[in-house]
XYZ file of C-alpha atoms in Angstrom:
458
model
C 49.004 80.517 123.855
C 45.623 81.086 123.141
C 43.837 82.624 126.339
C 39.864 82.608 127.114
C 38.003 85.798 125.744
C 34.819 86.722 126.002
C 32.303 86.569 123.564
C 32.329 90.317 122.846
C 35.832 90.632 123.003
C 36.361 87.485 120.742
C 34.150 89.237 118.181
C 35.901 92.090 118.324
C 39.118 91.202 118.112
C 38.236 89.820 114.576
C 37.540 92.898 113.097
C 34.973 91.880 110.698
C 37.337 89.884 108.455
C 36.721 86.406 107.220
C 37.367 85.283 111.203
C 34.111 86.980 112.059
C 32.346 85.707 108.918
C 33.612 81.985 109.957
C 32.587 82.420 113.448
C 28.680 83.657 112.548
C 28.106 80.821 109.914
C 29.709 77.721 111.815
C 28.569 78.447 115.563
C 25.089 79.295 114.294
C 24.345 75.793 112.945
C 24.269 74.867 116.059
C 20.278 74.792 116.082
C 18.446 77.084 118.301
C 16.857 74.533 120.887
C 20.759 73.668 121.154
C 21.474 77.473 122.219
C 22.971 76.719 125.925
C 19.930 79.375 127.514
C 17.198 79.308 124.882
C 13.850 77.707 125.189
C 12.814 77.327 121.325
C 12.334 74.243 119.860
C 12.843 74.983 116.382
C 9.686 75.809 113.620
C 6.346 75.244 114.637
C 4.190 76.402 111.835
C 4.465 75.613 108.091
C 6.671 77.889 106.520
C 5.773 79.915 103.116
C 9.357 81.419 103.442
C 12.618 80.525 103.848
C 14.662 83.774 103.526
C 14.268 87.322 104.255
C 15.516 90.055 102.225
C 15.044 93.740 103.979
C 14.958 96.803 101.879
C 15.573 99.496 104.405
C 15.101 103.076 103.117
C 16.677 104.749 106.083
C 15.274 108.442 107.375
C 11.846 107.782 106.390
C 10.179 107.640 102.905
C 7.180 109.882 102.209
C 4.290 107.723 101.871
C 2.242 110.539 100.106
C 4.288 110.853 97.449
C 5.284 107.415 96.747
C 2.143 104.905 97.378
C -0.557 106.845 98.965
C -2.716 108.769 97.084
C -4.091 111.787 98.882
C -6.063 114.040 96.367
C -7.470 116.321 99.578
C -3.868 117.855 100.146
C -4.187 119.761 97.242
C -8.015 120.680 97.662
C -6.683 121.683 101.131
C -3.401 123.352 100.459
C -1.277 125.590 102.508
C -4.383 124.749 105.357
C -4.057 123.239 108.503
C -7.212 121.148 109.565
C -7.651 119.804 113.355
C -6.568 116.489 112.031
C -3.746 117.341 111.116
C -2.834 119.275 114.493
C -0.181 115.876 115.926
C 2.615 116.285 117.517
C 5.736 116.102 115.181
C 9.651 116.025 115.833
C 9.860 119.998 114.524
C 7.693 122.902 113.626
C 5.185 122.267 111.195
C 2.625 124.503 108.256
C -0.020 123.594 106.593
C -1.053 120.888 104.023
C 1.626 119.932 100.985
C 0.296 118.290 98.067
C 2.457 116.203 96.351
C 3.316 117.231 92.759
C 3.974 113.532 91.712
C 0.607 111.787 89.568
C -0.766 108.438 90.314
C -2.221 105.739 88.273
C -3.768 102.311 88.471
C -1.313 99.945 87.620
C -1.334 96.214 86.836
C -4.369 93.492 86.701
C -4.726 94.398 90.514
C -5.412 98.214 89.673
C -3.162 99.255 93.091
C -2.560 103.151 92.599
C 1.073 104.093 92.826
C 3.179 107.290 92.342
C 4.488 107.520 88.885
C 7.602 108.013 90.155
C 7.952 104.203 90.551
C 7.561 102.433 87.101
C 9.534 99.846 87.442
C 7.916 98.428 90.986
C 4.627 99.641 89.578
C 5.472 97.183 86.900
C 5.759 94.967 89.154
C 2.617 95.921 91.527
C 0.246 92.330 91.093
C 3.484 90.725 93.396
C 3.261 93.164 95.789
C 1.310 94.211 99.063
C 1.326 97.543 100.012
C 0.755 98.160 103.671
C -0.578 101.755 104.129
C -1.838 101.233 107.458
C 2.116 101.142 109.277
C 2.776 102.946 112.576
C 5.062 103.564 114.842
C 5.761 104.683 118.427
C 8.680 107.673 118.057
C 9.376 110.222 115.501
C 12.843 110.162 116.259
C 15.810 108.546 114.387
C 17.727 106.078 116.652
C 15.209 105.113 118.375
C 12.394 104.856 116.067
C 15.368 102.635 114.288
C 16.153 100.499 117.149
C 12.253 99.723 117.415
C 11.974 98.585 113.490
C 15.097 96.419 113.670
C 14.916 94.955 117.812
C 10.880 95.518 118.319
C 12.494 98.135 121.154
C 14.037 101.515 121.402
C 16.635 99.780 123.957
C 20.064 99.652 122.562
C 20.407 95.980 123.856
C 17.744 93.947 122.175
C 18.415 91.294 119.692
C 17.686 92.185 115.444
C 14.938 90.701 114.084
C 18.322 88.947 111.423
C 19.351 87.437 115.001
C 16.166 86.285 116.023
C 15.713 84.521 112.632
C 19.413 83.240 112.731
C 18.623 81.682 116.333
C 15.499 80.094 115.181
C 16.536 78.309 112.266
C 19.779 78.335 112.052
C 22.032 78.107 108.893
C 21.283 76.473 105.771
C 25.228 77.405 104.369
C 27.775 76.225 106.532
C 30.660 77.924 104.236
C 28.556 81.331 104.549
C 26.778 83.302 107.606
C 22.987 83.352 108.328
C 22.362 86.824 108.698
C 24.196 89.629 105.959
C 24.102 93.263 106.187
C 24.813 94.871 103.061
C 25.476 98.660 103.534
C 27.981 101.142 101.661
C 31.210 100.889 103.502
C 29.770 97.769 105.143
C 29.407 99.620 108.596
C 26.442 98.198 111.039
C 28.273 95.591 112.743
C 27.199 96.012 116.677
C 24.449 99.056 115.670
C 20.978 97.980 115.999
C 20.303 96.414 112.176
C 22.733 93.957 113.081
C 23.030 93.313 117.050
C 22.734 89.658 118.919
C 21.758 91.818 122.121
C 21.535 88.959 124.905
C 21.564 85.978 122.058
C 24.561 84.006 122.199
C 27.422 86.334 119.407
C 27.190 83.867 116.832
C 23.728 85.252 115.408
C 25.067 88.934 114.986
C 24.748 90.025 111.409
C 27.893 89.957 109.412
C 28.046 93.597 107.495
C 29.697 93.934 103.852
C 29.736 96.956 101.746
C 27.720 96.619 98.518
C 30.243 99.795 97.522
C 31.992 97.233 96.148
C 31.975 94.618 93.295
C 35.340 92.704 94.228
C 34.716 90.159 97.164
C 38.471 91.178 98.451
C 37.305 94.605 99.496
C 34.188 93.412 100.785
C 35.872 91.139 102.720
C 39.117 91.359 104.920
C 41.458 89.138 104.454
C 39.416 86.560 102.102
C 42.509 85.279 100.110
C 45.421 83.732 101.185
C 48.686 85.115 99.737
C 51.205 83.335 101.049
C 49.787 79.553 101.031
C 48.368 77.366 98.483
C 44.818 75.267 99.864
C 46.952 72.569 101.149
C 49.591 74.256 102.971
C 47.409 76.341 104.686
C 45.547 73.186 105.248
C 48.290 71.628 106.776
C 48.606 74.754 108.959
C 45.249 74.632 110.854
C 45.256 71.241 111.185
C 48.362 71.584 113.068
C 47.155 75.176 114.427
C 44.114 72.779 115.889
C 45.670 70.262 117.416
C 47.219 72.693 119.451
C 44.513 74.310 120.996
C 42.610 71.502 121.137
C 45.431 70.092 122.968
C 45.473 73.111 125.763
C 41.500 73.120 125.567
C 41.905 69.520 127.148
C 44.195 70.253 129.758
C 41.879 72.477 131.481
C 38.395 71.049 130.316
C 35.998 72.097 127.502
C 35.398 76.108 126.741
C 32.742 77.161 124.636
C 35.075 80.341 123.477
C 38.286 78.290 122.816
C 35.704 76.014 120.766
C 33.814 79.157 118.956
C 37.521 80.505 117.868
C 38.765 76.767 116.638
C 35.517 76.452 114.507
C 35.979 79.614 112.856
C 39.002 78.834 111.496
C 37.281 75.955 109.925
C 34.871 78.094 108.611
C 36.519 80.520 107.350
C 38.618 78.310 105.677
C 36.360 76.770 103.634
C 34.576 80.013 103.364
C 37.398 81.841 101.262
C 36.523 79.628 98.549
C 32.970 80.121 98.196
C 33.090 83.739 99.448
C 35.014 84.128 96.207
C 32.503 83.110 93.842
C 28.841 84.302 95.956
C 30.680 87.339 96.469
C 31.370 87.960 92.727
C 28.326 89.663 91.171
C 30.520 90.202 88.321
C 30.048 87.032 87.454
C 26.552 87.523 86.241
C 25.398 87.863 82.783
C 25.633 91.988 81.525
C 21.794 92.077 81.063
C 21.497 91.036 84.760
C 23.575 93.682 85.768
C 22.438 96.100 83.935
C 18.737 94.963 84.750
C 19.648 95.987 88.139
C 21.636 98.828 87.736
C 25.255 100.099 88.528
C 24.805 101.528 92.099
C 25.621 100.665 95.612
C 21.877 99.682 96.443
C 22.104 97.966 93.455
C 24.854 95.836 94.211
C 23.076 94.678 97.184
C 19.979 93.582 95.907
C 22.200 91.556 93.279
C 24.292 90.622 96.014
C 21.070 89.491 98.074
C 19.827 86.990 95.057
C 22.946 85.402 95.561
C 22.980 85.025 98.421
C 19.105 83.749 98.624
C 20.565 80.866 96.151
C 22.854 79.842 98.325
C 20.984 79.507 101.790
C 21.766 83.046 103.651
C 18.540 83.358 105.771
C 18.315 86.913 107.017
C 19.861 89.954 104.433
C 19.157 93.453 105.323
C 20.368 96.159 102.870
C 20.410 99.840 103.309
C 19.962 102.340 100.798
C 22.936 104.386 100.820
C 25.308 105.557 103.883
C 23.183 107.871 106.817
C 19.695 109.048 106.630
C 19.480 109.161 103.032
C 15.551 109.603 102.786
C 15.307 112.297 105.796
C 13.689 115.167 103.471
C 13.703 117.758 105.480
C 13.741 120.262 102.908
C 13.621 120.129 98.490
C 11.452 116.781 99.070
C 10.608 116.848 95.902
C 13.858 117.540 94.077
C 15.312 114.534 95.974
C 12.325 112.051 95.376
C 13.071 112.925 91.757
C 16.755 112.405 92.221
C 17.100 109.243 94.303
C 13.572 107.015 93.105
C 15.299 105.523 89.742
C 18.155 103.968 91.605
C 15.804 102.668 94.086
C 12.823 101.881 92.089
C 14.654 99.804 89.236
C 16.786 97.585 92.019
C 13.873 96.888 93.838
C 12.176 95.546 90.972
C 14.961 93.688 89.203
C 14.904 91.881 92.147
C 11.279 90.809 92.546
C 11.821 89.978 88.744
C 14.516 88.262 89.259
C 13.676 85.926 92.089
C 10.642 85.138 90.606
C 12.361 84.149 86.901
C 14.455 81.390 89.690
C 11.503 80.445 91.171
C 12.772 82.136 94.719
C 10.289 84.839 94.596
C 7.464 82.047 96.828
C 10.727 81.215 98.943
C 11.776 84.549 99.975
C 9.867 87.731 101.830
C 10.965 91.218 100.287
C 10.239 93.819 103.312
C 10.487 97.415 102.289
C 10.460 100.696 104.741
C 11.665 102.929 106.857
C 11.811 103.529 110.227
C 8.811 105.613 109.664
C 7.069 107.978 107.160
C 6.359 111.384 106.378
C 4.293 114.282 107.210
C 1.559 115.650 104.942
C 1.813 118.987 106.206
C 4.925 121.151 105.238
C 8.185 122.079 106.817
C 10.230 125.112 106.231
C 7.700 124.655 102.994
C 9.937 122.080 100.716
C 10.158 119.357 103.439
C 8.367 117.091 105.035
C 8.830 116.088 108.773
C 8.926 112.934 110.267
C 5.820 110.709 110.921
C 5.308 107.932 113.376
C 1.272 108.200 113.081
C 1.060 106.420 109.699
C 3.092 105.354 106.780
C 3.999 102.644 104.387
C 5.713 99.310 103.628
C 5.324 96.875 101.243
C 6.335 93.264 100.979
C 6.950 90.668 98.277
C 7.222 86.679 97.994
C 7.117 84.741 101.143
C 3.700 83.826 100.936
C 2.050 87.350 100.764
C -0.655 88.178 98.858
C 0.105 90.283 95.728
C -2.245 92.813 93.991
C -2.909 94.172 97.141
C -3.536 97.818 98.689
C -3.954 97.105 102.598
C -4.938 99.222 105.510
C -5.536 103.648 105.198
C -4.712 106.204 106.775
C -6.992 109.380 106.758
C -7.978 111.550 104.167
C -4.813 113.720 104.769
C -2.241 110.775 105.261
C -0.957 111.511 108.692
C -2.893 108.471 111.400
C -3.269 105.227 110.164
C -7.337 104.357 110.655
C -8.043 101.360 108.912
C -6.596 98.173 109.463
C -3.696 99.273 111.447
C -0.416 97.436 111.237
C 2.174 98.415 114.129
C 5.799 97.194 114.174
C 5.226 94.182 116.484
C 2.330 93.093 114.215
C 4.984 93.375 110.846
C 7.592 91.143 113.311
C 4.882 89.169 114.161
C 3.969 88.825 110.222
C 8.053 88.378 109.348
C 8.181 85.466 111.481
C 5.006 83.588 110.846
C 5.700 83.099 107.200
C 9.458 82.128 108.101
C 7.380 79.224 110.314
C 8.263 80.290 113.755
C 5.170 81.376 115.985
C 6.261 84.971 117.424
C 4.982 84.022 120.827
C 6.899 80.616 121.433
C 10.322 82.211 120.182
C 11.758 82.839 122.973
C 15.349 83.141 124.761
C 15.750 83.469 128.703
C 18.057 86.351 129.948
C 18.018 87.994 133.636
C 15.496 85.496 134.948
C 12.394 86.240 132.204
C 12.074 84.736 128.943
C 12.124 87.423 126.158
C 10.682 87.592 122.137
C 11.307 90.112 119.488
C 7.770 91.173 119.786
C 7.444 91.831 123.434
C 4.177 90.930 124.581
C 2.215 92.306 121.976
C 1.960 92.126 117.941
C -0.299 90.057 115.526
C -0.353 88.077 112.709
C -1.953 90.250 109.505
C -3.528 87.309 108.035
C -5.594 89.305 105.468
C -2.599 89.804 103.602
C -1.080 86.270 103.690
C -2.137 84.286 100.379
């Protein structure tokens, strides 16, 4: 007999098989003026984008070394101006220059860190925000605030906000993806519902793989052919629907029997969207051979087939958290990076999904300009970078400062609730009127602040 569970226990109790997967993609159609507490009434503004694809580079990516030019730190070096005397997470020395060159690149003439010349090949698509800050220098919580517009732990992701405003496109496949080595996430901040109803939690995968059975528990049937197994749940459903009517209708009865509808049909498509060795050698070898790699692959495909919200991490833990050997690292890690991130923005555009789909880049903040333990930089919530792609963003374009030194963004600020704010405008959804009730007040993912940076919008 199948007893009543609660939403979080129903979720759980899948496991993050193809259950789970089922469950996200078929209870989410369900429109979000349909959600049984929610006071959205679906898309309000005309929409330049469609999809999202997030490009997290968790720990924090140095902004001075990568795509803001700061000629003073070496004029300066080893010095520590008043400026430059903020408040940081550890124990800071004086001005480090970077050691990386940077040229003009493309028609737009952006400056960018030669370290990147495969995005700086790409620089007239892109907008580079160097006006970002944040409100903690710490980790989690600096994290929680980029993902949830929050440092609580029980705030909805910006994936389930956009999942419970527009709901699915793909019926066989969820609307919200995290991609992620060993496809951990599921519950942490990237991916939480918070107080939205389960269904618009973000489904996590690991792009560690290339064969759609590891990524996914359970996604082919060994035992049954299509129509046995058919056969099955029909007579599986009948059942429950059977003891759902003897005691009158229960949403989480009804969220388990659709997911076994969805994930039915899902195993089929799952096995081809899934498959990224499917694509053409030059493709794959356009984007490379690694982890992040597969993801932003993974993320085309998924764009093609209606997946609204994808968020992939570069690498497992705080992989850009350069504490120490900055520069030995940048040197290491920026090919991987730099090459994906470009292939895709290539890519999409080749399809004609480049004007269809927002490419947001960051961390959960940047990097100091001042030294620690003298190979490191420290973390820095005062002012840092992002850039974003497609969507209905202006390309070409270098937007915002921060000071001579790059520590405080000065010019043309852009805080997290104004990038949310940004995010959701393009997707069509005005930031203010998305709203869900919970505990009596009506709640958004930008609080009660943020903007719309309409100087960068095309």
């Amino acid at each position: 007999m199948i007893e009543k569970l609660s939403r979080r226990a129903m979720i759980q109790s899948l496991c993050g098989g193809l259950g789970s997967v089922g469950l996200s993609g078929l209870l989410a159609a369900q429109k979000a003026h349909a959600a049984p507490m929610g006071h959205y009434t679906g898309p309000h503004l005309p929409a330049r984008a469609k999809h999202v694809i997030c490009l997290f580079m968790t720990g924090g990516p140095s902004q001075v070394d990568l795509f803001d030019p700061k000629p003073a730190l070496l004029k300066y070096q080893g010095q520590r101006p008043n400026s430059v005397d903020l408040r940081t997470e550890r124990q800071t020395g004086g001005l480090l220059p970077s050691p990386f060159q940077y040229s003009k690149r493309g028609q737009s003439g952006v400056d960018i860190s030669d370290l990147l010349p495969q995005l700086s090949s790409a620089i007239d698509d892109i907008c580079v925000i160097r006006s970002m800050y944040t409100f903690n220098p710490t980790h989690t919580p600096a994290r929680s605030l980029f993902h949830s517009g929050s440092i609580l732990a029980t705030r909805p992701s910006i994936g389930a906000w956009v999942s419970y405003g527009l709901g699915v496109e793909n019926e066989n496949l969820p609307a919200f993806i995290v991609l992620t080595p060993g496809g951990g996430g599921g519950g942490g901040s990237l991916s939480r519902a918070g107080f939205l109803p389960a269904e618009y939690q973000g489904i996590s995968f690991s792009d560690a793989e290339t064969e759609p059975e590891k990524m996914i528990p359970d996604l082919r049937n060994k035992w049954s052919d299509p129509d046995t197994q058919r056969r099955q749940l029909d007579a599986l459903q009948t059942l429950n629907r059977n003891y759902s009517a003897s005691f009158g209708a229960d949403s989480f009865l009804e969220g388990r029997i659709k997911s076994m509808e969805a994930a039915y049909r899902m195993q089929f498509e799952a096995l081809d969207v899934f498959d990224v060795r499917k694509e053409p050698p030059a493709i794959r070898t356009e984007y490379g051979s690694t982890p992040f790699a597969t993801g932003c692959l993974l993320a085309r495909r998924l764009v093609e087939r209606g997946v609204r919200y994808i968020h992939i991490n570069y690498g497992a833990g705080q992989v850009w958290d350069d504490h120490k050997e900055i520069n030995k690292n940048l040197r290491e890690r920026c090919p991987d990076m730099d090459q994906a991130s470009a292939a895709l923005i290539r890519d999409l555009k080749r399809r004609g999904l480049l004007d269809e789909t927002l490419i947001v880049w960051g961390g959960e903040f940047g990097r100091t300009p001042v030294s620690e333990s003298g190979t490191g930089r420290d973390h820095n919530p005062y002012g840092f970078t992002m850039w974003m792609a497609g969507g209905g963003v202006r390309g070409g374009l270098a937007y915002g400062s921060t000071d001579e030194f790059g520590f405080k963004a000065v010019e043309n600020r852009v805080s997290i609730h104004d990038l949310h704010a940004t995010i959701l405008n393009q997707l069509g959804m005005d930031h203010t009127r998305l709203t869900y009730r919970y505990a009596g007040r009506d709640f958004r993912l930008t609080d009660v602040y943020g903007e719309v940076v309409k100087d960068i919008l095309a």
